[in-house]
Coordinates of C-alpha atoms in Angstrom, one line a residue:
Chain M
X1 CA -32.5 5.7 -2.2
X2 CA -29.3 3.5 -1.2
X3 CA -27.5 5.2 -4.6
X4 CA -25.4 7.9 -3.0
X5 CA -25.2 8.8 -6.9
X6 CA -21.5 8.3 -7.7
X7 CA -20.3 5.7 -10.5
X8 CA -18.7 2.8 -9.0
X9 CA -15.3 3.5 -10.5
X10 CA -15.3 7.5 -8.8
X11 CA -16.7 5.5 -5.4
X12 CA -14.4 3.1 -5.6
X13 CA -11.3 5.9 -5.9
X14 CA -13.1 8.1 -3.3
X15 CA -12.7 5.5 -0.6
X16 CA -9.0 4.8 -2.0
X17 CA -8.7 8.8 -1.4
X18 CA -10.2 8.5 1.8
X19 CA -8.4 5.6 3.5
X20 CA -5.4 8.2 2.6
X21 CA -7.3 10.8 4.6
X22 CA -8.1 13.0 2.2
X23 CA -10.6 15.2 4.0
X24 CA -12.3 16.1 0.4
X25 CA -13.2 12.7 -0.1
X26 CA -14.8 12.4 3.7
X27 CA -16.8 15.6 3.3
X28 CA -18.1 14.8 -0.2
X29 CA -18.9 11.4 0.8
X30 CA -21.1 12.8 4.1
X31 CA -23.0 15.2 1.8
X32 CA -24.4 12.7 -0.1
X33 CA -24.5 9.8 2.8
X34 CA -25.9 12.5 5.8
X35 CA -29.1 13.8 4.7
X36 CA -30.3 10.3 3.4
X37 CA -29.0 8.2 6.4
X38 CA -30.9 10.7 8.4
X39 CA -34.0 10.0 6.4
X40 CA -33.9 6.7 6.9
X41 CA -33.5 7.2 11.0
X42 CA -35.9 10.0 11.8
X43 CA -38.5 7.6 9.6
X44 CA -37.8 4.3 11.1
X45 CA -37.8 5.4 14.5
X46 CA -39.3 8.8 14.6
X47 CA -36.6 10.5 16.7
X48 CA -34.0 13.2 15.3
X49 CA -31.5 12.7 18.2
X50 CA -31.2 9.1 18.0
X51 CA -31.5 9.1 13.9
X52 CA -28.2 11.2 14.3
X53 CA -26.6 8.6 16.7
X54 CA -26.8 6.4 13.9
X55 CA -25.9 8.1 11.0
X56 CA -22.4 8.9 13.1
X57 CA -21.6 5.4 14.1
X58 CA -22.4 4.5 10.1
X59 CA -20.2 6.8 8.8
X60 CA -17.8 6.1 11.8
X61 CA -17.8 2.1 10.6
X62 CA -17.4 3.3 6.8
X63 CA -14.4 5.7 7.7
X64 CA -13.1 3.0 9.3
X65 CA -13.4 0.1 6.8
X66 CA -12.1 2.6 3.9
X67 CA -8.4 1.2 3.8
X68 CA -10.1 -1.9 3.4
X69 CA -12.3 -1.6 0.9
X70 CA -12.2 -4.1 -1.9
X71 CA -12.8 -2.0 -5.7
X72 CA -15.0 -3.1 -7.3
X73 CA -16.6 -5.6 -5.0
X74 CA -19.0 -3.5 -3.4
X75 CA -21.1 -0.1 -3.6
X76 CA -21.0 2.3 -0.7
X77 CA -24.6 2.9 -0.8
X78 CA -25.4 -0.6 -0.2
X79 CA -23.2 -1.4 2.5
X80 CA -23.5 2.1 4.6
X81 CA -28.1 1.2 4.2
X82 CA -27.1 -2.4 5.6
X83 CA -25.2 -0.9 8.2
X84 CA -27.9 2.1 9.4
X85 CA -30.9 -0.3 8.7
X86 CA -29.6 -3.0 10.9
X87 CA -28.6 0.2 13.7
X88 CA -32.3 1.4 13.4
X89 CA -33.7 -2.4 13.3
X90 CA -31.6 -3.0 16.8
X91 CA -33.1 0.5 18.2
X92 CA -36.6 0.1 17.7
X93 CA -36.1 -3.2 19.4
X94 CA -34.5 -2.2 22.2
X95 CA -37.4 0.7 22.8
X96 CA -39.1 -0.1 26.0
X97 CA -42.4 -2.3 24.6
X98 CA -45.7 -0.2 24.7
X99 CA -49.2 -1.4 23.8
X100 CA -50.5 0.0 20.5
X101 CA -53.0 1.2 22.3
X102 CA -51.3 3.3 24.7
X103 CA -51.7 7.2 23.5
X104 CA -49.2 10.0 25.4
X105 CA -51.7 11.9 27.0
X106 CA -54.2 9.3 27.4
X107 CA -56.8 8.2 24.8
X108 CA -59.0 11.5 24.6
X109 CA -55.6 13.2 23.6
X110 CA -56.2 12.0 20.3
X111 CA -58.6 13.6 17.6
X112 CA -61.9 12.6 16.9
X113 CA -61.6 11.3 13.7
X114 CA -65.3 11.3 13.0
X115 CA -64.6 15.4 12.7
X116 CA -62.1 15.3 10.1
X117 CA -59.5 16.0 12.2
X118 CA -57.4 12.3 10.8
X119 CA -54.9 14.8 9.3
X120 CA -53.8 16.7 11.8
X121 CA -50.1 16.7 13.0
X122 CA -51.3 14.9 16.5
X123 CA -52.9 11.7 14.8
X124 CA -50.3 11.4 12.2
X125 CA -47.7 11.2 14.9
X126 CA -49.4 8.8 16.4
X127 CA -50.5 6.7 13.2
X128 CA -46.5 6.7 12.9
X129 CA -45.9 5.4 16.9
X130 CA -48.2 3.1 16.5
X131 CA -46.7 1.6 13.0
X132 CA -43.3 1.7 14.7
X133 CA -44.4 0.1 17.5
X134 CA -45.8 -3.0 15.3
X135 CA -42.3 -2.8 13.2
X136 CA -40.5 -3.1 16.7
X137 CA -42.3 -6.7 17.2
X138 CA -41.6 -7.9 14.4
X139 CA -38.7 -10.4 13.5
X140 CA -35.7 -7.9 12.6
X141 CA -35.7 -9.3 9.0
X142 CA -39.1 -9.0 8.1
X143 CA -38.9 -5.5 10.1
X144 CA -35.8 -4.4 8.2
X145 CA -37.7 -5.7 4.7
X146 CA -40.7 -3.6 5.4
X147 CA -39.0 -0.7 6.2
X148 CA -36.9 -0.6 3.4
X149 CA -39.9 -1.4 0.8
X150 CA -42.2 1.2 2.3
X151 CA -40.8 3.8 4.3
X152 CA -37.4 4.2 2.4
X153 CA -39.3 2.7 -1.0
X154 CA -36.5 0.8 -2.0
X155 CA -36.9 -2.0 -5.3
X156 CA -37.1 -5.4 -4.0
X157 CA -33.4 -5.8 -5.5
X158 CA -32.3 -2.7 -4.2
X159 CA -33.4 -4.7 -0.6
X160 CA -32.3 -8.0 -1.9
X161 CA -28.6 -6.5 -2.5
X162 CA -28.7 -4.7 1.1
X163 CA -30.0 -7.6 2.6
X164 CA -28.1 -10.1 1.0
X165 CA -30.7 -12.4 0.3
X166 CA -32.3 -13.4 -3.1
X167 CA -35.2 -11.0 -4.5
X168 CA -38.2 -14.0 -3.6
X169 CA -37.2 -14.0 0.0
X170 CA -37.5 -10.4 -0.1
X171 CA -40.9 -10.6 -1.5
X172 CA -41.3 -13.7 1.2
X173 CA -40.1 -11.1 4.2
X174 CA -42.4 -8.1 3.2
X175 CA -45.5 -9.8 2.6
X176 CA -45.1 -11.7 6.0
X177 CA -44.1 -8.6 7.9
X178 CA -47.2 -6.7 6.1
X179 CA -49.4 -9.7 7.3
X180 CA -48.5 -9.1 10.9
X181 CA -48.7 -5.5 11.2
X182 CA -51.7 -5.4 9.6
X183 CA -53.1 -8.3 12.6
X184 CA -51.1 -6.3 15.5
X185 CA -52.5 -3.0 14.1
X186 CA -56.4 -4.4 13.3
X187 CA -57.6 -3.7 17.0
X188 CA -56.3 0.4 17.3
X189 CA -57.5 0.9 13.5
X190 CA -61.0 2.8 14.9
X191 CA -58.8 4.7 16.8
X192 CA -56.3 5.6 14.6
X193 CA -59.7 6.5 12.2
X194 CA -58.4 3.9 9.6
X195 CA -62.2 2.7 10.0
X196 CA -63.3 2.6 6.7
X197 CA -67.5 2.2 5.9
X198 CA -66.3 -0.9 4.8
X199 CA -65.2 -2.1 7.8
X200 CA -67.6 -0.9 9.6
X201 CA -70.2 -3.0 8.3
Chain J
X1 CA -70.7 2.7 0.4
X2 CA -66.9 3.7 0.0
X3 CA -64.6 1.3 -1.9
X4 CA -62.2 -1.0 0.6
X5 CA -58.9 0.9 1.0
X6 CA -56.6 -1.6 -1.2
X7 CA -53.4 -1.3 1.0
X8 CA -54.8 -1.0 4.8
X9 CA -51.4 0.0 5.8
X10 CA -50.7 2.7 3.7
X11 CA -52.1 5.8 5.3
X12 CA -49.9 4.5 8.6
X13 CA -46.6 4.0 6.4
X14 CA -47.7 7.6 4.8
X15 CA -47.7 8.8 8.2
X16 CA -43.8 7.7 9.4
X17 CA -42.6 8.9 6.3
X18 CA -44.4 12.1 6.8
X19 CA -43.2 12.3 10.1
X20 CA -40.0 11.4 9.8
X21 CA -39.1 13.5 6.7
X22 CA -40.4 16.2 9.0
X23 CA -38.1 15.5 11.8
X24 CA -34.9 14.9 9.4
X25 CA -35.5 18.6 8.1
X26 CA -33.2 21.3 8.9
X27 CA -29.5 21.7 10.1
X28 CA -27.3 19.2 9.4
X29 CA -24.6 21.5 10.6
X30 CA -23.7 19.9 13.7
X31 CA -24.2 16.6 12.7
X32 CA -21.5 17.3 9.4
X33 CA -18.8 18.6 11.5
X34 CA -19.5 15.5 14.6
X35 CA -19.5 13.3 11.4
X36 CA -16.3 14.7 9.3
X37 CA -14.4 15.3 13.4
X38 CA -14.0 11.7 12.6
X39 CA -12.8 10.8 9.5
X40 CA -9.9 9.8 8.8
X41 CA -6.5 11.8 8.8
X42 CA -3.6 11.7 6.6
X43 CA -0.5 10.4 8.4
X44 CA 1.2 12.8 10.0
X45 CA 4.3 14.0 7.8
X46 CA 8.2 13.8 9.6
X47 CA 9.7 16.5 11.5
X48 CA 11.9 18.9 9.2
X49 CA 15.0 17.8 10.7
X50 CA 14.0 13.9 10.7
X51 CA 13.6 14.9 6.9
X52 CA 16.8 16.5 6.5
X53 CA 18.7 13.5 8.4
X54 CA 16.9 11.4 5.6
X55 CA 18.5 13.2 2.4
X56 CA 21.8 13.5 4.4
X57 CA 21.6 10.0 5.0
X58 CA 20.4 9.0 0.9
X59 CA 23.1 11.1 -0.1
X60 CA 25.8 9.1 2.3
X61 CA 24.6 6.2 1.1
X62 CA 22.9 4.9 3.5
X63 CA 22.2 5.1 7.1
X64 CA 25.6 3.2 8.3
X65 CA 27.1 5.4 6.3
X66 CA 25.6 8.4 7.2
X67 CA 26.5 7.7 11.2
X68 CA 30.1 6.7 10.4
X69 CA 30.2 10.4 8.7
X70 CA 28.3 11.9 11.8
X71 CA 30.5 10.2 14.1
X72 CA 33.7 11.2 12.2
X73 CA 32.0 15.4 12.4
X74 CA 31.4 14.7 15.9
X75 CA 35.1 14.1 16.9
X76 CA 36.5 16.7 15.0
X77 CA 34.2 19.4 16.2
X78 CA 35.2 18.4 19.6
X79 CA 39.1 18.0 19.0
X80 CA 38.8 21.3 17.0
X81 CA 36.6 22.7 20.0
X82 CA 38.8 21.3 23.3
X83 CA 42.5 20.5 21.8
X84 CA 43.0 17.3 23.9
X85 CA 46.5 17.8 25.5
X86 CA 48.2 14.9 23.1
X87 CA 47.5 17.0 19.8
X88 CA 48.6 20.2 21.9
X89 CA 52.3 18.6 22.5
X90 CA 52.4 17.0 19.2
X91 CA 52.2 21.0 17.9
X92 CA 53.9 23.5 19.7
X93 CA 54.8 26.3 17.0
X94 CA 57.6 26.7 14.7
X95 CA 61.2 26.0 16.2
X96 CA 63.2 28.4 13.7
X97 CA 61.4 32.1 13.6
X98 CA 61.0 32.9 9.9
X99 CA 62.6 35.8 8.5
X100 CA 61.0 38.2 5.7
X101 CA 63.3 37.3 3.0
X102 CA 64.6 40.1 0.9
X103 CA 64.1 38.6 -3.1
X104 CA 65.2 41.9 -4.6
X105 CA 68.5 42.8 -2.2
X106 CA 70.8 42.3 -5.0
X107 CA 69.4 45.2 -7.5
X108 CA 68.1 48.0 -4.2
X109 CA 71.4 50.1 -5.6
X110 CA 70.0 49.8 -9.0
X111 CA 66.7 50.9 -7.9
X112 CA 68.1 53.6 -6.1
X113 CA 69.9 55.2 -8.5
X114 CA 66.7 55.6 -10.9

């Protein structure tokens, strides 16, 4: 969640104490911010090395914004999210394009998952690729709307206020972006054993 | 017959949070200190003696002041150090060598006598 969990007055005076430098207010701001900014990179593009890059050039932006932040006018949570999600947005775009259908390993690397083998580590790793890959061809906003609805599980106002759009156009975004990752996804589903009997018949 | 999954996307979304909950698990260690190494600093506080020039210079009354009264310090260190040949001549010792005087001569015989 965006929330770092401070009340907006102590936020507001802990970026007042850290555009002073006050190395308190930097550290207890990163142990809230870190873990959660990390989240929100390792689950949008599935990489620990490049989820770091961009929780340091967030907090980099934030330390450097702090002697002008505006009390009062803004909540840390909200701005550092639209900062990381719009990062992670740019980063999946940038990823060399695969197909959805291309498996590391080749095809038979996957499990069969007529043998109950869907849950394994190897499939779910590459359920997630393959979701990524979908979110990375995507337009960024209706990428960046999805991902922060249901990988981060954000309230559509929670997005609305990161986004800075109203809370229909966030309901607009996600159901459009759900609409065309579930067409891009619709041919790798057998593979991905999202074949349900249903579908099947 | 199974009923129709009602979100077709969920068990992928269940899959990147899965994963990437997994990846973001462990030490944030190194990524703390790489983050804190560049917050910001305070400002950097004045040399002592840039301080002490300061107070001298409040209590002066002011930096104008103040280097009128270092200047003055400054030139009589060095006439008191160097005695420039002008003051030298201006000084040259006593002309008349004083002599002790004697306050009690006038009552010695009375003090010799007991």
């Amino acid at each position: 969640m965006p929330d770092p969990g401070f009340p907006p007055a102590e936020e507001d005076a802990l970026m007042q104490r850290l555009a002073r430098g006050d190395p308190q207010a930097a550290a207890l701001l990163a142990a809230r911010l870190v873990p959660r900014l990390l989240g929100l990179g390792t689950r949008m593009l599935g990489d620990r090395a490049e989820a770091e890059d961009i929780v340091q050039e967030t907090l980099l932006r934030l330390w450097r914004m702090a002697p002008d932040w505006q009390p009062g006018q803004a909540r840390v949570g909200t701005w550092v999210w639209r900062v990381a999600v719009n990062l992670a947005t740019d980063r999946l775009r940038r990823r060399r394009p695969l197909a959805l259908g291309d498996v590391p390993g080749g095809a038979e690397a996957l499990p069969d998952p007529d043998h109950g083998a869907a849950e394994t580590g190897l499939m779910r790793a590459e359920r997630a690729r393959a979701l990524r890959t979908a979110l990375a061809a995507l337009p960024p906003r209706q990428a960046q709307a999805v991902a922060l609805r249901h990988l981060e599980g954000l309230s559509n106002p929670e997005i609305a206020a990161i986004m800075e759009i109203g809370v229909e156009a966030v309901e607009s975004l996600t159901a459009r972006g759900r609409r065309a990752l579930a067409d891009r996804l619709r041919p790798c589903r057998a593979a991905l054993g999202l074949e349900s009997d249903n579908d099947q018949a | 017959m199974t009923k129709p999954d009602p979100d077709p996307l969920a068990p992928l979304f269940d899959a990147a949070r899965t994963e990437g909950d997994r990846l973001a698990a462990g030490d944030l260690s190194a990524l703390m200190a790489r983050v804190l190494a560049d917050a910001p600093v305070p400002p950097a506080r004045p040399a002592v003696w840039r301080r002490f020039a300061a107070v001298l210079a409040d209590l002066a009354g002011g930096w104008p002041q103040a280097a009128g009264l270092a200047a003055a310090a400054v030139a009589g260190l060095m006439i008191g150090t160097f005695a420039p040949a002008p003051v030298a001549l201006l000084w040259q010792g006593p002309a008349v060598q004083a002599q002790p005087a004697d306050l009690l001569s006038d009552y010695d015989a009375l003090l010799a006598d007991g």
